[in-house]
């Protein structure tokens, strides 16, 4: 069932979204060569708690940290730890905040120092595909219109959209209906309606769309070892068009 949020629920989701966005901004400003992913995670945790919220990911299905921090060929679900970020790495950070019963969810990929033109191009394409998807998140459209907008944009540039993991509804639960794939056919899937809140999150690979999971059960890597980037916003569908809840 797809939950349509009421006005009072949306006012809480706006706060959860703002806290998530601020946490992501703080994390992004910390990304540089020589810092560990655990140091970034610690600051995210501190910030979210200081806002009277809790980190959505901490303890979710046993996830041991407040954010997923995924480097280079790690697509998603990287576990923060002692790994040092190096010059030229691309660092995807996914973070959510849970405030008075509602989640916000957002992600972005950040450069560490000077990165290769190829890495920059992948990041740019992934960010652009997110906004193509958001622009398709309009009444009269279906979920497949979002999916198709993302897929068409990245495939035209020679990249591929991950298929095994998808975006999702978000609200009281971090993962709600509907699924929001980053590939699919225009005009397919559930109809979009006012009050839906969706986490739109292209995970885009430089090479093939195939992925593999490390034995830790979390870390998702590209199967071919090439780079991956990830951008995400929590988006509210309204009569007047999409509104991003995780924007500062
Ligand atoms: Mg998400």
PDB file of C-alpha atoms and ligand atoms in Angstrom:
ATOM      1  CA  UNK A   1       0.000   0.000   0.000  1.00  0.00           C
ATOM      2  CA  UNK A   2       1.269   3.464  -0.866  1.00  0.00           C
ATOM      3  CA  UNK A   3       0.770   5.871   2.048  1.00  0.00           C
ATOM      4  CA  UNK A   4      -0.315   9.417   1.196  1.00  0.00           C
ATOM      5  CA  UNK A   5       0.936  11.746   3.929  1.00  0.00           C
ATOM      6  CA  UNK A   6      -1.270  14.254   5.680  1.00  0.00           C
ATOM      7  CA  UNK A   7      -0.323  17.887   6.195  1.00  0.00           C
ATOM      8  CA  UNK A   8       0.777  17.293   9.788  1.00  0.00           C
ATOM      9  CA  UNK A   9       2.850  14.269   8.784  1.00  0.00           C
ATOM     10  CA  UNK A  10       4.474  16.342   6.062  1.00  0.00           C
ATOM     11  CA  UNK A  11       5.470  19.052   8.505  1.00  0.00           C
ATOM     12  CA  UNK A  12       7.419  16.408  10.461  1.00  0.00           C
ATOM     13  CA  UNK A  13       8.864  14.961   7.261  1.00  0.00           C
ATOM     14  CA  UNK A  14      10.136  18.395   6.302  1.00  0.00           C
ATOM     15  CA  UNK A  15      12.050  18.559   9.572  1.00  0.00           C
ATOM     16  CA  UNK A  16      13.394  15.015   9.160  1.00  0.00           C
ATOM     17  CA  UNK A  17      14.399  15.960   5.613  1.00  0.00           C
ATOM     18  CA  UNK A  18      16.161  19.129   6.705  1.00  0.00           C
ATOM     19  CA  UNK A  19      18.135  17.300   9.401  1.00  0.00           C
ATOM     20  CA  UNK A  20      19.111  14.621   6.861  1.00  0.00           C
ATOM     21  CA  UNK A  21      20.229  17.280   4.393  1.00  0.00           C
ATOM     22  CA  UNK A  22      22.284  19.142   6.994  1.00  0.00           C
ATOM     23  CA  UNK A  23      23.931  15.891   8.096  1.00  0.00           C
ATOM     24  CA  UNK A  24      24.845  15.152   4.479  1.00  0.00           C
ATOM     25  CA  UNK A  25      26.240  18.637   4.009  1.00  0.00           C
ATOM     26  CA  UNK A  26      28.402  18.347   7.131  1.00  0.00           C
ATOM     27  CA  UNK A  27      29.646  14.941   5.975  1.00  0.00           C
ATOM     28  CA  UNK A  28      30.429  16.215   2.490  1.00  0.00           C
ATOM     29  CA  UNK A  29      32.493  19.075   3.875  1.00  0.00           C
ATOM     30  CA  UNK A  30      34.615  16.558   5.797  1.00  0.00           C
ATOM     31  CA  UNK A  31      35.512  14.480   2.727  1.00  0.00           C
ATOM     32  CA  UNK A  32      39.239  14.901   2.042  1.00  0.00           C
ATOM     33  CA  UNK A  33      42.326  12.728   1.693  1.00  0.00           C
ATOM     34  CA  UNK A  34      43.587  11.467   5.066  1.00  0.00           C
ATOM     35  CA  UNK A  35      40.296  11.222   6.948  1.00  0.00           C
ATOM     36  CA  UNK A  36      38.682   7.902   7.822  1.00  0.00           C
ATOM     37  CA  UNK A  37      35.119   7.011   6.995  1.00  0.00           C
ATOM     38  CA  UNK A  38      34.540   6.334  10.717  1.00  0.00           C
ATOM     39  CA  UNK A  39      35.460   9.949  11.558  1.00  0.00           C
ATOM     40  CA  UNK A  40      32.827  11.200   9.137  1.00  0.00           C
ATOM     41  CA  UNK A  41      30.260   8.773  10.509  1.00  0.00           C
ATOM     42  CA  UNK A  42      30.911   9.975  14.054  1.00  0.00           C
ATOM     43  CA  UNK A  43      30.171  13.602  13.135  1.00  0.00           C
ATOM     44  CA  UNK A  44      26.985  12.574  11.319  1.00  0.00           C
ATOM     45  CA  UNK A  45      25.848  10.699  14.401  1.00  0.00           C
ATOM     46  CA  UNK A  46      26.634  13.641  16.704  1.00  0.00           C
ATOM     47  CA  UNK A  47      24.822  16.129  14.493  1.00  0.00           C
ATOM     48  CA  UNK A  48      21.646  14.082  14.058  1.00  0.00           C
ATOM     49  CA  UNK A  49      21.379  13.428  17.775  1.00  0.00           C
ATOM     50  CA  UNK A  50      21.993  17.127  18.529  1.00  0.00           C
ATOM     51  CA  UNK A  51      18.863  17.880  16.478  1.00  0.00           C
ATOM     52  CA  UNK A  52      16.643  15.644  18.605  1.00  0.00           C
ATOM     53  CA  UNK A  53      16.533  12.970  15.888  1.00  0.00           C
ATOM     54  CA  UNK A  54      18.104   9.539  15.543  1.00  0.00           C
ATOM     55  CA  UNK A  55      20.141   8.171  12.622  1.00  0.00           C
ATOM     56  CA  UNK A  56      17.732   6.105  10.509  1.00  0.00           C
ATOM     57  CA  UNK A  57      20.368   3.588   9.458  1.00  0.00           C
ATOM     58  CA  UNK A  58      21.929   2.849  12.868  1.00  0.00           C
ATOM     59  CA  UNK A  59      20.794  -0.638  13.833  1.00  0.00           C
ATOM     60  CA  UNK A  60      18.566  -0.994  10.742  1.00  0.00           C
ATOM     61  CA  UNK A  61      18.650  -4.751  10.044  1.00  0.00           C
ATOM     62  CA  UNK A  62      21.749  -4.664  12.261  1.00  0.00           C
ATOM     63  CA  UNK A  63      23.632  -1.976  10.277  1.00  0.00           C
ATOM     64  CA  UNK A  64      26.453  -0.880  12.617  1.00  0.00           C
ATOM     65  CA  UNK A  65      26.792   2.831  11.744  1.00  0.00           C
ATOM     66  CA  UNK A  66      24.841   6.055  11.233  1.00  0.00           C
ATOM     67  CA  UNK A  67      25.633   6.451   7.531  1.00  0.00           C
ATOM     68  CA  UNK A  68      26.610   4.294   4.594  1.00  0.00           C
ATOM     69  CA  UNK A  69      29.938   5.498   3.185  1.00  0.00           C
ATOM     70  CA  UNK A  70      30.877   3.863  -0.104  1.00  0.00           C
ATOM     71  CA  UNK A  71      34.165   4.511  -1.928  1.00  0.00           C
ATOM     72  CA  UNK A  72      34.902   4.173  -5.646  1.00  0.00           C
ATOM     73  CA  UNK A  73      33.678   0.741  -6.801  1.00  0.00           C
ATOM     74  CA  UNK A  74      31.449   0.410  -3.721  1.00  0.00           C
ATOM     75  CA  UNK A  75      27.932   1.162  -4.910  1.00  0.00           C
ATOM     76  CA  UNK A  76      26.049   1.412  -1.602  1.00  0.00           C
ATOM     77  CA  UNK A  77      25.969   0.178   1.999  1.00  0.00           C
ATOM     78  CA  UNK A  78      29.681   0.705   2.711  1.00  0.00           C
ATOM     79  CA  UNK A  79      30.306   0.339   6.445  1.00  0.00           C
ATOM     80  CA  UNK A  80      32.289   3.233   7.964  1.00  0.00           C
ATOM     81  CA  UNK A  81      35.565   2.152   9.551  1.00  0.00           C
ATOM     82  CA  UNK A  82      39.282   2.759   9.672  1.00  0.00           C
ATOM     83  CA  UNK A  83      39.726   3.021   5.918  1.00  0.00           C
ATOM     84  CA  UNK A  84      41.559   6.211   4.966  1.00  0.00           C
ATOM     85  CA  UNK A  85      40.130   8.260   2.141  1.00  0.00           C
ATOM     86  CA  UNK A  86      42.777   8.919  -0.524  1.00  0.00           C
ATOM     87  CA  UNK A  87      43.314  11.654  -3.093  1.00  0.00           C
ATOM     88  CA  UNK A  88      41.177  10.875  -6.144  1.00  0.00           C
ATOM     89  CA  UNK A  89      38.577   8.752  -4.337  1.00  0.00           C
ATOM     90  CA  UNK A  90      34.905   9.351  -4.889  1.00  0.00           C
ATOM     91  CA  UNK A  91      32.918   9.003  -1.675  1.00  0.00           C
ATOM     92  CA  UNK A  92      29.205   8.247  -1.663  1.00  0.00           C
ATOM     93  CA  UNK A  93      27.487   9.106   1.603  1.00  0.00           C
ATOM     94  CA  UNK A  94      23.910   8.012   2.305  1.00  0.00           C
ATOM     95  CA  UNK A  95      22.275   9.301   5.471  1.00  0.00           C
ATOM     96  CA  UNK A  96      18.799   9.447   6.965  1.00  0.00           C
ATOM     97  CA  UNK A  97      17.342  11.049  10.073  1.00  0.00           C
ATOM     98  CA  UNK A  98      14.312   9.822  12.008  1.00  0.00           C
ATOM     99  CA  UNK A  99      12.395  12.670  13.660  1.00  0.00           C
ATOM    100  CA  UNK A 100       9.173  12.247  15.674  1.00  0.00           C
ATOM    101  CA  UNK A 101       8.217   9.116  13.763  1.00  0.00           C
ATOM    102  CA  UNK A 102       9.292  10.076  10.238  1.00  0.00           C
ATOM    103  CA  UNK A 103      12.358   9.497   8.104  1.00  0.00           C
ATOM    104  CA  UNK A 104      14.302  11.677   5.709  1.00  0.00           C
ATOM    105  CA  UNK A 105      16.749   9.999   3.337  1.00  0.00           C
ATOM    106  CA  UNK A 106      19.412  11.498   1.071  1.00  0.00           C
ATOM    107  CA  UNK A 107      22.757  10.725  -0.501  1.00  0.00           C
ATOM    108  CA  UNK A 108      25.469  12.300  -2.603  1.00  0.00           C
ATOM    109  CA  UNK A 109      28.886  11.436  -3.997  1.00  0.00           C
ATOM    110  CA  UNK A 110      31.765  13.749  -3.077  1.00  0.00           C
ATOM    111  CA  UNK A 111      35.272  14.051  -4.545  1.00  0.00           C
ATOM    112  CA  UNK A 112      38.359  13.644  -2.313  1.00  0.00           C
ATOM    113  CA  UNK A 113      40.908  16.146  -3.554  1.00  0.00           C
ATOM    114  CA  UNK A 114      41.546  16.051  -7.273  1.00  0.00           C
ATOM    115  CA  UNK A 115      39.619  13.299  -9.042  1.00  0.00           C
ATOM    116  CA  UNK A 116      39.885  11.975 -12.596  1.00  0.00           C
ATOM    117  CA  UNK A 117      37.789  13.542 -15.358  1.00  0.00           C
ATOM    118  CA  UNK A 118      36.090  10.149 -15.790  1.00  0.00           C
ATOM    119  CA  UNK A 119      35.061  10.065 -12.132  1.00  0.00           C
ATOM    120  CA  UNK A 120      33.797  13.652 -12.343  1.00  0.00           C
ATOM    121  CA  UNK A 121      31.780  12.836 -15.454  1.00  0.00           C
ATOM    122  CA  UNK A 122      30.143   9.853 -13.739  1.00  0.00           C
ATOM    123  CA  UNK A 123      29.248  11.967 -10.713  1.00  0.00           C
ATOM    124  CA  UNK A 124      27.820  14.728 -12.889  1.00  0.00           C
ATOM    125  CA  UNK A 125      25.724  12.285 -14.912  1.00  0.00           C
ATOM    126  CA  UNK A 126      24.388  10.622 -11.768  1.00  0.00           C
ATOM    127  CA  UNK A 127      23.396  13.946 -10.189  1.00  0.00           C
ATOM    128  CA  UNK A 128      21.746  15.050 -13.435  1.00  0.00           C
ATOM    129  CA  UNK A 129      19.831  11.765 -13.665  1.00  0.00           C
ATOM    130  CA  UNK A 130      18.428  12.330 -10.169  1.00  0.00           C
ATOM    131  CA  UNK A 131      17.015  15.695 -11.259  1.00  0.00           C
ATOM    132  CA  UNK A 132      15.634  14.191 -14.483  1.00  0.00           C
ATOM    133  CA  UNK A 133      13.874  11.642 -12.288  1.00  0.00           C
ATOM    134  CA  UNK A 134      12.588  14.288  -9.888  1.00  0.00           C
ATOM    135  CA  UNK A 135      11.282  16.343 -12.791  1.00  0.00           C
ATOM    136  CA  UNK A 136       9.230  13.342 -13.907  1.00  0.00           C
ATOM    137  CA  UNK A 137       7.726  12.959 -10.406  1.00  0.00           C
ATOM    138  CA  UNK A 138       4.493  14.702 -11.371  1.00  0.00           C
ATOM    139  CA  UNK A 139       0.808  13.976 -11.081  1.00  0.00           C
ATOM    140  CA  UNK A 140      -0.392  12.324 -14.265  1.00  0.00           C
ATOM    141  CA  UNK A 141       2.832  10.318 -14.477  1.00  0.00           C
ATOM    142  CA  UNK A 142       3.631   6.888 -13.109  1.00  0.00           C
ATOM    143  CA  UNK A 143       6.647   5.563 -11.239  1.00  0.00           C
ATOM    144  CA  UNK A 144       7.982   4.185 -14.538  1.00  0.00           C
ATOM    145  CA  UNK A 145       8.277   7.723 -15.875  1.00  0.00           C
ATOM    146  CA  UNK A 146      10.778   8.502 -13.102  1.00  0.00           C
ATOM    147  CA  UNK A 147      12.617   5.240 -13.778  1.00  0.00           C
ATOM    148  CA  UNK A 148      12.776   5.820 -17.497  1.00  0.00           C
ATOM    149  CA  UNK A 149      13.992   9.419 -17.131  1.00  0.00           C
ATOM    150  CA  UNK A 150      16.945   8.230 -15.036  1.00  0.00           C
ATOM    151  CA  UNK A 151      17.786   5.269 -17.254  1.00  0.00           C
ATOM    152  CA  UNK A 152      17.590   7.114 -20.559  1.00  0.00           C
ATOM    153  CA  UNK A 153      19.837   9.908 -19.299  1.00  0.00           C
ATOM    154  CA  UNK A 154      22.627   7.677 -18.028  1.00  0.00           C
ATOM    155  CA  UNK A 155      22.552   5.091 -20.805  1.00  0.00           C
ATOM    156  CA  UNK A 156      22.844   7.832 -23.407  1.00  0.00           C
ATOM    157  CA  UNK A 157      26.159   8.713 -21.748  1.00  0.00           C
ATOM    158  CA  UNK A 158      27.343   5.091 -21.739  1.00  0.00           C
ATOM    159  CA  UNK A 159      26.680   4.346 -18.056  1.00  0.00           C
ATOM    160  CA  UNK A 160      24.327   1.827 -16.513  1.00  0.00           C
ATOM    161  CA  UNK A 161      21.738   2.053 -13.760  1.00  0.00           C
ATOM    162  CA  UNK A 162      21.996  -0.545 -10.987  1.00  0.00           C
ATOM    163  CA  UNK A 163      18.986  -2.874 -11.127  1.00  0.00           C
ATOM    164  CA  UNK A 164      19.325  -4.955  -8.000  1.00  0.00           C
ATOM    165  CA  UNK A 165      18.727  -1.980  -5.670  1.00  0.00           C
ATOM    166  CA  UNK A 166      16.047   0.652  -6.142  1.00  0.00           C
ATOM    167  CA  UNK A 167      14.555   3.814  -4.655  1.00  0.00           C
ATOM    168  CA  UNK A 168      11.487   3.615  -2.469  1.00  0.00           C
ATOM    169  CA  UNK A 169       8.666   5.307  -0.669  1.00  0.00           C
ATOM    170  CA  UNK A 170       9.719   6.818   2.658  1.00  0.00           C
ATOM    171  CA  UNK A 171       7.818   8.050   5.700  1.00  0.00           C
ATOM    172  CA  UNK A 172       7.051   6.227   8.942  1.00  0.00           C
ATOM    173  CA  UNK A 173       9.147   3.429   7.519  1.00  0.00           C
ATOM    174  CA  UNK A 174      12.487   4.012   5.870  1.00  0.00           C
ATOM    175  CA  UNK A 175      11.447   1.718   3.028  1.00  0.00           C
ATOM    176  CA  UNK A 176       7.801   1.930   1.987  1.00  0.00           C
ATOM    177  CA  UNK A 177       5.902   1.177  -1.207  1.00  0.00           C
ATOM    178  CA  UNK A 178       6.310   1.816  -4.038  1.00  0.00           C
ATOM    179  CA  UNK A 179       9.691   0.670  -5.290  1.00  0.00           C
ATOM    180  CA  UNK A 180      11.252   3.342  -7.506  1.00  0.00           C
ATOM    181  CA  UNK A 181      13.643   1.567  -9.900  1.00  0.00           C
ATOM    182  CA  UNK A 182      16.248   3.497 -11.857  1.00  0.00           C
ATOM    183  CA  UNK A 183      15.320   1.641 -15.010  1.00  0.00           C
ATOM    184  CA  UNK A 184      11.977   0.917 -16.598  1.00  0.00           C
ATOM    185  CA  UNK A 185       9.339   1.844 -19.081  1.00  0.00           C
ATOM    186  CA  UNK A 186       7.524   5.148 -19.354  1.00  0.00           C
ATOM    187  CA  UNK A 187       3.886   4.878 -18.372  1.00  0.00           C
ATOM    188  CA  UNK A 188       4.395   1.716 -16.287  1.00  0.00           C
ATOM    189  CA  UNK A 189       3.981   1.174 -12.549  1.00  0.00           C
ATOM    190  CA  UNK A 190       1.844   2.888  -9.922  1.00  0.00           C
ATOM    191  CA  UNK A 191       0.270   6.264 -10.642  1.00  0.00           C
ATOM    192  CA  UNK A 192       1.819   9.210  -8.775  1.00  0.00           C
ATOM    193  CA  UNK A 193      -0.504  11.054  -6.393  1.00  0.00           C
ATOM    194  CA  UNK A 194      -0.314  14.129  -4.172  1.00  0.00           C
ATOM    195  CA  UNK A 195       1.054  13.277  -0.725  1.00  0.00           C
ATOM    196  CA  UNK A 196       3.374  10.494  -1.869  1.00  0.00           C
ATOM    197  CA  UNK A 197       6.910  10.804  -0.528  1.00  0.00           C
ATOM    198  CA  UNK A 198       9.566   9.020  -2.542  1.00  0.00           C
ATOM    199  CA  UNK A 199      13.303   8.506  -2.075  1.00  0.00           C
ATOM    200  CA  UNK A 200      14.561   8.807  -5.639  1.00  0.00           C
ATOM    201  CA  UNK A 201      18.113   7.508  -5.745  1.00  0.00           C
ATOM    202  CA  UNK A 202      20.007   6.696  -8.926  1.00  0.00           C
ATOM    203  CA  UNK A 203      22.956   4.341  -8.318  1.00  0.00           C
ATOM    204  CA  UNK A 204      24.909   4.614 -11.548  1.00  0.00           C
ATOM    205  CA  UNK A 205      27.822   2.466 -12.691  1.00  0.00           C
ATOM    206  CA  UNK A 206      30.606   3.443 -15.031  1.00  0.00           C
ATOM    207  CA  UNK A 207      30.551  -0.102 -16.483  1.00  0.00           C
ATOM    208  CA  UNK A 208      27.889  -2.805 -16.280  1.00  0.00           C
ATOM    209  CA  UNK A 209      24.892  -2.714 -13.959  1.00  0.00           C
ATOM    210  CA  UNK A 210      25.861  -5.952 -12.205  1.00  0.00           C
ATOM    211  CA  UNK A 211      26.836  -5.856  -8.546  1.00  0.00           C
ATOM    212  CA  UNK A 212      28.150  -8.233  -5.886  1.00  0.00           C
ATOM    213  CA  UNK A 213      27.866  -8.219  -2.101  1.00  0.00           C
ATOM    214  CA  UNK A 214      30.891  -8.752   0.175  1.00  0.00           C
ATOM    215  CA  UNK A 215      30.803 -11.499   2.829  1.00  0.00           C
ATOM    216  CA  UNK A 216      30.035  -8.803   5.457  1.00  0.00           C
ATOM    217  CA  UNK A 217      26.519  -8.978   4.019  1.00  0.00           C
ATOM    218  CA  UNK A 218      26.354  -5.217   3.433  1.00  0.00           C
ATOM    219  CA  UNK A 219      29.004  -3.796   1.119  1.00  0.00           C
ATOM    220  CA  UNK A 220      27.742  -3.734  -2.475  1.00  0.00           C
ATOM    221  CA  UNK A 221      30.445  -3.476  -5.164  1.00  0.00           C
ATOM    222  CA  UNK A 222      30.331  -3.176  -8.923  1.00  0.00           C
ATOM    223  CA  UNK A 223      30.911  -6.647 -10.356  1.00  0.00           C
ATOM    224  CA  UNK A 224      33.455  -5.303 -12.862  1.00  0.00           C
ATOM    225  CA  UNK A 225      35.403  -3.167 -10.363  1.00  0.00           C
ATOM    226  CA  UNK A 226      34.567   0.092 -12.134  1.00  0.00           C
ATOM    227  CA  UNK A 227      33.313   3.209 -10.360  1.00  0.00           C
ATOM    228  CA  UNK A 228      29.805   3.886  -9.093  1.00  0.00           C
ATOM    229  CA  UNK A 229      28.067   7.076  -7.942  1.00  0.00           C
ATOM    230  CA  UNK A 230      24.880   7.688  -5.941  1.00  0.00           C
ATOM    231  CA  UNK A 231      22.643  10.722  -5.453  1.00  0.00           C
ATOM    232  CA  UNK A 232      19.340  10.713  -3.577  1.00  0.00           C
ATOM    233  CA  UNK A 233      16.644  13.117  -2.450  1.00  0.00           C
ATOM    234  CA  UNK A 234      13.377  12.632  -0.591  1.00  0.00           C
ATOM    235  CA  UNK A 235      10.686  14.097  -2.825  1.00  0.00           C
ATOM    236  CA  UNK A 236       7.053  15.022  -2.103  1.00  0.00           C
ATOM    237  CA  UNK A 237       4.550  14.782  -4.950  1.00  0.00           C
ATOM    238  CA  UNK A 238       2.175  17.772  -5.020  1.00  0.00           C
ATOM    239  CA  UNK A 239      -0.426  19.259  -7.348  1.00  0.00           C
ATOM    240  CA  UNK A 240       2.120  21.982  -8.087  1.00  0.00           C
ATOM    241  CA  UNK A 241       4.954  19.577  -8.924  1.00  0.00           C
ATOM    242  CA  UNK A 242       7.688  17.791  -6.980  1.00  0.00           C
ATOM    243  CA  UNK A 243       9.080  19.331  -3.790  1.00  0.00           C
ATOM    244  CA  UNK A 244      12.428  18.161  -2.449  1.00  0.00           C
ATOM    245  CA  UNK A 245      12.226  17.639   1.325  1.00  0.00           C
ATOM    246  CA  UNK A 246      15.956  17.046   1.748  1.00  0.00           C
ATOM    247  CA  UNK A 247      17.153  20.345   0.350  1.00  0.00           C
ATOM    248  CA  UNK A 248      18.605  23.086   2.544  1.00  0.00           C
TER     249      UNK A 248
HETATM  250 MG1  LIG B   1      17.198   5.367   0.175  1.00  0.00          MG
END
